[in-house]
Coordinates of C-alpha atoms in Angstrom, one line a residue:
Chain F
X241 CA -1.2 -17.4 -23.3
X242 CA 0.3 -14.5 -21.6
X243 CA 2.7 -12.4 -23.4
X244 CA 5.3 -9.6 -21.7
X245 CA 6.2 -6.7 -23.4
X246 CA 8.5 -4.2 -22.3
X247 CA 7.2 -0.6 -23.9
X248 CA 10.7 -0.2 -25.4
X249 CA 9.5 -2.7 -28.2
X250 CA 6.8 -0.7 -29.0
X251 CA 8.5 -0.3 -32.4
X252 CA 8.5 -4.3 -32.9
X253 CA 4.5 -4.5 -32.3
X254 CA 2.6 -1.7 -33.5
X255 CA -0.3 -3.2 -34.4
X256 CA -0.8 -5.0 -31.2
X257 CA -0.2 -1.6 -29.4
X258 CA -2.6 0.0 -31.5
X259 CA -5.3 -2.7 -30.7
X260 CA -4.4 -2.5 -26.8
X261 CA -4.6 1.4 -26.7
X262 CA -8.3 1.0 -28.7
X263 CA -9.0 -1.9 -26.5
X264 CA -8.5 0.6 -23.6
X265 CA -10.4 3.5 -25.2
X266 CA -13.7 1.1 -25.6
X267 CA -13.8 -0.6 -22.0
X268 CA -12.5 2.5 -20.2
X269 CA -13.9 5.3 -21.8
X270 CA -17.1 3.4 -23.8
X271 CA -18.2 0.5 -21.4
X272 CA -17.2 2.3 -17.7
X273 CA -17.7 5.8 -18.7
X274 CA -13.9 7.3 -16.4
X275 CA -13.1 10.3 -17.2
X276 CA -9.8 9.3 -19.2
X277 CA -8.4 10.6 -22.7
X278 CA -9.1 9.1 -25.6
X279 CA -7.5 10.6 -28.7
X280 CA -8.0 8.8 -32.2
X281 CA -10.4 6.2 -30.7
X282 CA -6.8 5.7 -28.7
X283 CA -7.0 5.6 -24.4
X284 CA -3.0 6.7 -23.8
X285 CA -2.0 8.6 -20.7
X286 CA 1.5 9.5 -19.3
X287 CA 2.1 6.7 -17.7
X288 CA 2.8 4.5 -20.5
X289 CA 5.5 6.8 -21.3
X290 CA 7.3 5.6 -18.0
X291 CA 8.2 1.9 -19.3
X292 CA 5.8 0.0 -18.2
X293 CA 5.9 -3.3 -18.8
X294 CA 2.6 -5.0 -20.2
X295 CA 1.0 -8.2 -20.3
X296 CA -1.2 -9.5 -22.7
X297 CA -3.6 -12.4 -23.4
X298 CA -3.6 -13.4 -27.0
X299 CA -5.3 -16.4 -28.2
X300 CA -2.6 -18.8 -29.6
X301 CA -3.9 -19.5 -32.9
X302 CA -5.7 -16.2 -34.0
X303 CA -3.2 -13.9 -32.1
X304 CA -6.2 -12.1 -31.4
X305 CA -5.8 -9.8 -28.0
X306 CA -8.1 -11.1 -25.3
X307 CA -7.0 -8.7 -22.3
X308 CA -4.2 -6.4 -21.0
X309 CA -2.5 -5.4 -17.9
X310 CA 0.0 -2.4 -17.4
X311 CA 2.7 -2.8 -14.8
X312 CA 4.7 0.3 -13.6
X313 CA 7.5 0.1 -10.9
X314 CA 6.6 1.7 -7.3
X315 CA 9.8 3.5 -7.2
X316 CA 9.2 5.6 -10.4
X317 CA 6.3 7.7 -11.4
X318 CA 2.8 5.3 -10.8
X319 CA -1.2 6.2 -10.8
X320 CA -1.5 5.6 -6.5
X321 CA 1.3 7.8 -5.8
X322 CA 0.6 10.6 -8.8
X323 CA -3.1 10.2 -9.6
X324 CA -4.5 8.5 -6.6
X325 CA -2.5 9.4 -3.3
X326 CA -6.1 10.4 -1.9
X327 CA -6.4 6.9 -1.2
X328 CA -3.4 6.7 1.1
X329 CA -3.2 9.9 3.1
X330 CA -0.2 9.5 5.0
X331 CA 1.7 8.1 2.0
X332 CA 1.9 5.6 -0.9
X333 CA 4.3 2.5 -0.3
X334 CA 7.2 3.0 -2.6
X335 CA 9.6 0.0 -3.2
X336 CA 11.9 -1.9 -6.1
X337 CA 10.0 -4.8 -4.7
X338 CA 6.8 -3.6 -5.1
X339 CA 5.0 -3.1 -8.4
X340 CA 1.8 -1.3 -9.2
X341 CA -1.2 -2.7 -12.1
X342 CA -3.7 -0.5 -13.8
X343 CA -5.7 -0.8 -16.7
X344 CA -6.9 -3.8 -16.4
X345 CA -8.8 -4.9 -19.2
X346 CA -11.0 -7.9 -21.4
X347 CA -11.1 -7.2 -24.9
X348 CA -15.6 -6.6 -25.2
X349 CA -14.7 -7.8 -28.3
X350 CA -14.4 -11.3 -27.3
X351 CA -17.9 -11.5 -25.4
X352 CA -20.0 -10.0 -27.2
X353 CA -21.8 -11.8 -29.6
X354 CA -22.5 -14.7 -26.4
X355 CA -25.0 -14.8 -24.0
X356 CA -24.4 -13.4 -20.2
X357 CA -23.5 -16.9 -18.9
X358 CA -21.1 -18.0 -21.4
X359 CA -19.7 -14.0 -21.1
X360 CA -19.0 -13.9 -17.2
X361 CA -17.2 -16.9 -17.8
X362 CA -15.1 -15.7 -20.2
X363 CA -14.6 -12.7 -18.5
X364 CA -13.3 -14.6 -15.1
X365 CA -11.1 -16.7 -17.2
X366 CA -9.1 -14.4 -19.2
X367 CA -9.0 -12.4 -15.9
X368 CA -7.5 -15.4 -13.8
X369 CA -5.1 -16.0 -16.7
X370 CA -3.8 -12.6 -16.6
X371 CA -3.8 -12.7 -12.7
X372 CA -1.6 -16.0 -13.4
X373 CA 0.3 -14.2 -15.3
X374 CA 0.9 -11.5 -13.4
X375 CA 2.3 -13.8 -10.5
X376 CA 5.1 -15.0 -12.8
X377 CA 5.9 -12.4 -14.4
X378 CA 6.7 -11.0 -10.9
X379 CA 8.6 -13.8 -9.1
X380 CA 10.9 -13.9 -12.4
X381 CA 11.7 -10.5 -11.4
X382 CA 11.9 -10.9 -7.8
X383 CA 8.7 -8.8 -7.0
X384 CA 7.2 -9.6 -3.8
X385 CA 3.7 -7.6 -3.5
X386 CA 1.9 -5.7 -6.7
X387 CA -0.6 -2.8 -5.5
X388 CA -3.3 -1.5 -8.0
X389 CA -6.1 1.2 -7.5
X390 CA -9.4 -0.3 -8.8
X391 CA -13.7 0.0 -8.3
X392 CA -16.0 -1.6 -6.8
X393 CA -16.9 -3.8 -10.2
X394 CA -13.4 -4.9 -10.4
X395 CA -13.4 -5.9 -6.5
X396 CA -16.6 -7.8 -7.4
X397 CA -14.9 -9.6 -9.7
X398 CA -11.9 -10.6 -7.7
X399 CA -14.1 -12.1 -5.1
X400 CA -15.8 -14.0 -7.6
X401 CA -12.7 -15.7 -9.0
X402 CA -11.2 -15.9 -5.5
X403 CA -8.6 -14.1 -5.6
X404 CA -7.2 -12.8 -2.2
X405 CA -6.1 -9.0 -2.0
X406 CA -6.0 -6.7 1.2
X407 CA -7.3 -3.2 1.4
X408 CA -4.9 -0.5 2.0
X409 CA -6.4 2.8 3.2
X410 CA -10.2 3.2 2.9
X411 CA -12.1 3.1 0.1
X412 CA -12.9 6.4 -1.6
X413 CA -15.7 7.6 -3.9
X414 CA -13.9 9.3 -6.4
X415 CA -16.9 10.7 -9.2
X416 CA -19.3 8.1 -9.4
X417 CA -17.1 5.6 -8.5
X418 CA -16.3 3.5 -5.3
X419 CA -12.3 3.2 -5.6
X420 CA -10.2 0.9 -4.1
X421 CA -6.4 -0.1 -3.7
X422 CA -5.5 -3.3 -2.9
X423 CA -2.5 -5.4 -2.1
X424 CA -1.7 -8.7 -3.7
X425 CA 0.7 -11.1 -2.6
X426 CA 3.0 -12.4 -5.4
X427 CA 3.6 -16.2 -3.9
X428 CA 3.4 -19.7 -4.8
X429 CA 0.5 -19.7 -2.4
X430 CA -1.6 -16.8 -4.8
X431 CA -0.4 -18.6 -8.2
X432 CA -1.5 -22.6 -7.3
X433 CA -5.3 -20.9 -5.8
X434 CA -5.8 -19.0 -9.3
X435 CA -4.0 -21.9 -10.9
X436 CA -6.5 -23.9 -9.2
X437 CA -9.8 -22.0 -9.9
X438 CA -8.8 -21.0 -14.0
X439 CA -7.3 -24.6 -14.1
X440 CA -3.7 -23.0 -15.4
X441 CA -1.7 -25.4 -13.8
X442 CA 1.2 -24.9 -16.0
X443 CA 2.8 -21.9 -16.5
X444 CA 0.8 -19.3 -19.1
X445 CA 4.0 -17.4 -19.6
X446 CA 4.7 -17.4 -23.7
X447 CA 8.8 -18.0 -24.2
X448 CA 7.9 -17.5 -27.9
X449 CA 7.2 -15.0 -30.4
X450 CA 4.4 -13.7 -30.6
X451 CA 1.6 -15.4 -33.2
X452 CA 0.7 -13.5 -35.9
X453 CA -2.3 -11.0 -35.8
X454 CA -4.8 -12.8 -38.4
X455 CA -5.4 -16.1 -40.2
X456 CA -4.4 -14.5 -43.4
X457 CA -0.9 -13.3 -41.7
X458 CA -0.5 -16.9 -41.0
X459 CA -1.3 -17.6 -44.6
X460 CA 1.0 -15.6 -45.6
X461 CA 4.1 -17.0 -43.3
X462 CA 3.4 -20.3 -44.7
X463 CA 4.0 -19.3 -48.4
Chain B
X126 CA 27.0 -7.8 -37.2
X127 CA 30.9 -7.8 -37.3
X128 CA 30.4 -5.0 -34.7
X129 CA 28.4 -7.0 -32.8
X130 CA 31.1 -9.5 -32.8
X131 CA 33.6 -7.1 -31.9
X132 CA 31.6 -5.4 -29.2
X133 CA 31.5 -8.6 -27.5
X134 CA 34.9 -10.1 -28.1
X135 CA 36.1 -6.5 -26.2
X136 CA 33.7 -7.5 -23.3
X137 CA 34.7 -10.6 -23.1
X138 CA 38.7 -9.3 -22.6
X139 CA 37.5 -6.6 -19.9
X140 CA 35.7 -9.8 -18.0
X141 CA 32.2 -9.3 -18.8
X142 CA 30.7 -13.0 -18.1
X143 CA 28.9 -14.4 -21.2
X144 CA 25.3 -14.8 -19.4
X145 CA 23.8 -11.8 -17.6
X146 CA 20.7 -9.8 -17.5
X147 CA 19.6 -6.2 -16.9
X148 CA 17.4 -4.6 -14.1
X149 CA 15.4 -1.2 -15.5
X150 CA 15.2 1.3 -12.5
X151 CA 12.6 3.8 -12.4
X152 CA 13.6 6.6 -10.2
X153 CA 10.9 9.1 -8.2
X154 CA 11.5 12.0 -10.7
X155 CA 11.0 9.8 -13.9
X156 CA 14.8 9.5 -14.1
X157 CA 15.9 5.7 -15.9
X158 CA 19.2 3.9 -15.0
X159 CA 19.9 -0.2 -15.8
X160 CA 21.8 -2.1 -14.3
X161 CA 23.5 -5.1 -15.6
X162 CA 25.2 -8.5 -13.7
X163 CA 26.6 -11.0 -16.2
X164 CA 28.5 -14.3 -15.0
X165 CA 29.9 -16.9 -16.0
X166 CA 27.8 -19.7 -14.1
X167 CA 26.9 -22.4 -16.5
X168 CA 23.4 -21.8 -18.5
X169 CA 22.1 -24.6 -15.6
X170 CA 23.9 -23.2 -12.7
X171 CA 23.1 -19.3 -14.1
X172 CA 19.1 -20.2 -14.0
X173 CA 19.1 -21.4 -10.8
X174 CA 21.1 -18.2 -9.7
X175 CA 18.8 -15.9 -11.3
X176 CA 15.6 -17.2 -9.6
X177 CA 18.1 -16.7 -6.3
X178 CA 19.4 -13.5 -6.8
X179 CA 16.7 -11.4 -8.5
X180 CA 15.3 -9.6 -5.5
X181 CA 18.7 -8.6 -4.3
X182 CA 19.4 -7.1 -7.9
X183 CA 16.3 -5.3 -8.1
X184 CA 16.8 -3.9 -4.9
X185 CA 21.1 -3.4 -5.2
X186 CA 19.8 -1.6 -8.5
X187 CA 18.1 0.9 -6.8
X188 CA 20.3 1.4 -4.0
X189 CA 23.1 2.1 -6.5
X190 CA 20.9 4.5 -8.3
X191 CA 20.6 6.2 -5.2
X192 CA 23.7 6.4 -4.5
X193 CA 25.1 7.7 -7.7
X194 CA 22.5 10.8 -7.9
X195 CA 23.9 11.2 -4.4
X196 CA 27.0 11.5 -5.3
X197 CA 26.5 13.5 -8.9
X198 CA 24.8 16.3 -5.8
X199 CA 21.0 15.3 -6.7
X200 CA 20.1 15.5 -2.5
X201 CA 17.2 12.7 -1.6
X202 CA 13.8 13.7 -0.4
X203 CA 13.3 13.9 3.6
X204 CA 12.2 10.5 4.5
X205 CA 8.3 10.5 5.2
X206 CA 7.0 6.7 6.4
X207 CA 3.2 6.8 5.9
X208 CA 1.5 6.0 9.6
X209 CA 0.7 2.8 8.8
X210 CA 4.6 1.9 8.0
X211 CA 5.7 3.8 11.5
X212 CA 3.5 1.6 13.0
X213 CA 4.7 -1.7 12.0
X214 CA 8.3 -0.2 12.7
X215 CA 7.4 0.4 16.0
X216 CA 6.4 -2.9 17.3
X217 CA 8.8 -3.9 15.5
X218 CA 11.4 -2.0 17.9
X219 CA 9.6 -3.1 20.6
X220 CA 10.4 -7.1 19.6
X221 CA 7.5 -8.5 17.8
X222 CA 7.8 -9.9 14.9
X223 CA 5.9 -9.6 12.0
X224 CA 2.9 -12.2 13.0
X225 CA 2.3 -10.1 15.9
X226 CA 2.5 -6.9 14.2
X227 CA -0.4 -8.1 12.0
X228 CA -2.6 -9.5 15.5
X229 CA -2.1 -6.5 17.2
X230 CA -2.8 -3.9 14.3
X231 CA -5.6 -6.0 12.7
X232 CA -3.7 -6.6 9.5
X233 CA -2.9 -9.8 7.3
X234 CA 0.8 -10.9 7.7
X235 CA 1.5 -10.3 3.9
X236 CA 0.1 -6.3 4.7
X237 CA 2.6 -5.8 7.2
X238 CA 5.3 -7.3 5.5
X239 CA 4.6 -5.0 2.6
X240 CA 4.6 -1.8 4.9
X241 CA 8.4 -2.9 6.3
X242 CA 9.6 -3.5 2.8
X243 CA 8.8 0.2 1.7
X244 CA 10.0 1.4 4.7
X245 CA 13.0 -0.2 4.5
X246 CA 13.2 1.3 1.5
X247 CA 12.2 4.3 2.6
X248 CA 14.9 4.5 4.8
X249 CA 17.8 2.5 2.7
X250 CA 17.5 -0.1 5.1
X251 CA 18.8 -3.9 4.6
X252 CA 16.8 -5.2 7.7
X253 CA 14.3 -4.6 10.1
X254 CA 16.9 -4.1 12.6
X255 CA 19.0 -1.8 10.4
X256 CA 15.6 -0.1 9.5
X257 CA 14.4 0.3 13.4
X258 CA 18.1 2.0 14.0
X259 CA 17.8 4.4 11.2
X260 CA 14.6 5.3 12.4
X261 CA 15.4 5.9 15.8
X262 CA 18.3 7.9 15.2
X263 CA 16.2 10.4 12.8
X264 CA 14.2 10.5 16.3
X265 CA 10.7 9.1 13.9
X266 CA 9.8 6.5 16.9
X267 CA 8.3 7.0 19.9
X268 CA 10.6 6.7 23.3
X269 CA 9.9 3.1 24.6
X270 CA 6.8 1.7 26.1

């Protein structure tokens, strides 16, 4: 289930901010080695002191975070206009109807113990979900077209799932990395061919609260 | 909570509808605004409505915003399209529509309708057309072909 939270409630869910930033910090910093700041095992940059509003997978019994998504508006500050705009020379595009994703990222924690098979599938699925739920959270708010900068591994991975984007710019190596940005459409034609390949059908936006961080939280709400 | 209740019977006097929602805007400089549109559609009718009307309040919310730093003497940027968005905008002017845009520049359909969109907004634009005549009267397009 794919849960949206606005950074203004920050204060409601510190835990599960605390266990996205450190979910950040390990696949960012640990697993892919960017050059990004991690302070007190914690990956936080400016931009998520510009709103943004986040996704999240949590599984829906153990409330345990299974992948993230930041989403920033294109009119305000973002990381293609302010941190990338190498990859568009001649100008970033810039609209209220067009949003911008970064950081995405499956919580290692949830693979790791499994085999590579049983992993990559994981991986793909939590990855469609949150690309599901990225499409709905967008036509809710009338967003046409979401833009993100990513690498080469990332591209591989949208390939693999199927998932259509377009190329703006070229591709730059930036470090040791081949870096993209790409262009995704935010239509009924992109949600029913991710639907189609995660088998989400139904919505996998949560209208509920949010379930509580461990089985002994739960526990505890029962008593 | 009897504030709450007060806050709301006021706003309810002044015309405030009693279902409504708020659009965050995120100006270029980091400044914030909301803006809010309430009604009083029923919770049916209101739903539908929403799912109508959201792109036109995301994008009315940043076109006021624009306007009221305008006004309070904050002057907007020089307009700068990227090449790619001049482009588009100028096959546009010359009639073709946004299909034939994407043939003749070797771009998908949904590509080129992104470009026009930011340079619509760009240009505080409400259509193509609108956007093709701002353009040309800030002499950014070529002479015809």
């Amino acid at each position: 289930m794919i849960f949206t939270i606005e950074s203004a409630d920050q204060d409601k869910y510190p835990e599960l901010f605390d266990e996205m930033f450190r979910m950040r910090a390990e696949v960012f910093s640990g697993r892919l080695g960017w050059n990004v700041k991690v302070e007190n095992g914690r990956e936080i940059d400016r931009f998520d002191s510009e709103d943004p509003l986040y996704l999240l997978s949590l599984d829906e019994r153990s409330g345990q975070l299974r992948g993230a998504v930041r989403l920033l508006a294109t009119t305000g500050p973002n990381m293609l206009r302010d941190v990338f705009s190498v990859l568009m020379p001649g100008g970033t595009v810039e609209s209220p109807l067009i949003w911008e994703s970064s950081r995405f990222a499956v919580n290692p924690q949830i693979f790791e113990a499994r085999d590579r098979a049983e992993a990559n599938h994981l991986v793909n699925r939590i990855t469609v979900e949150l690309l599901c739920g990225m499409v709905e959270a967008a036509q809710r708010a009338g967003i046409e077209h979401i833009v993100s900068v990513f690498d080469a591994r990332m591209a591989r991975i949208f390939r693999s799932i199927d998932c259509r984007f377009e190329q703006l710019g070229t591709p730059v190596r930036i470090g040791k990395v081949m870096t993209y940005v790409g262009l995704f459409d935010m239509s009924d034609v992109m949600r029913s061919q991710l639907g189609a390949v995660g088998d989400f059908r139904s919505s996998v936006l949560a209208d509920g609260a949010i379930p509580p961080a461990s089985a002994t939280a739960l526990v505890a709400n029962v008593e | 909570m009897g504030r709450l209740k007060t806050f709301f019977g006021e706003a309810g006097e002044f015309g405030i509808g009693s279902r409504g929602l708020t659009v965050p805007v995120h100006g270029r400089l980091g400044d914030r605004a909301l803006f809010s549109v309430t009604s009083d559609l029923s919770a049916c009718d209101w739903a539908s409505a929403k799912l109508l009307y959201m792109r036109d309040f995301q994008v009315l919310a940043t076109h006021i915003h624009d306007r009221v730093l305008g006004i309070e003497g904050h002057a907007s940027e020089p307009v700068s399209l990227s090449p790619r968005e001049l482009e588009c905008l100028q096959w546009i002017a010359e009639g073709k529509t946004a299909w034939e845009c994407a043939v003749i520049l070797g771009l998908s359909q949904h590509t080129v309708r992104c470009y026009l969109e930011s340079a619509r907004h760009k240009l505080h634009a409400t259509s193509n057309t609108h956007a093709v005549s701002i353009a040309h009267r800030a002499g950014l397009l070529f002479d015809p072909l």
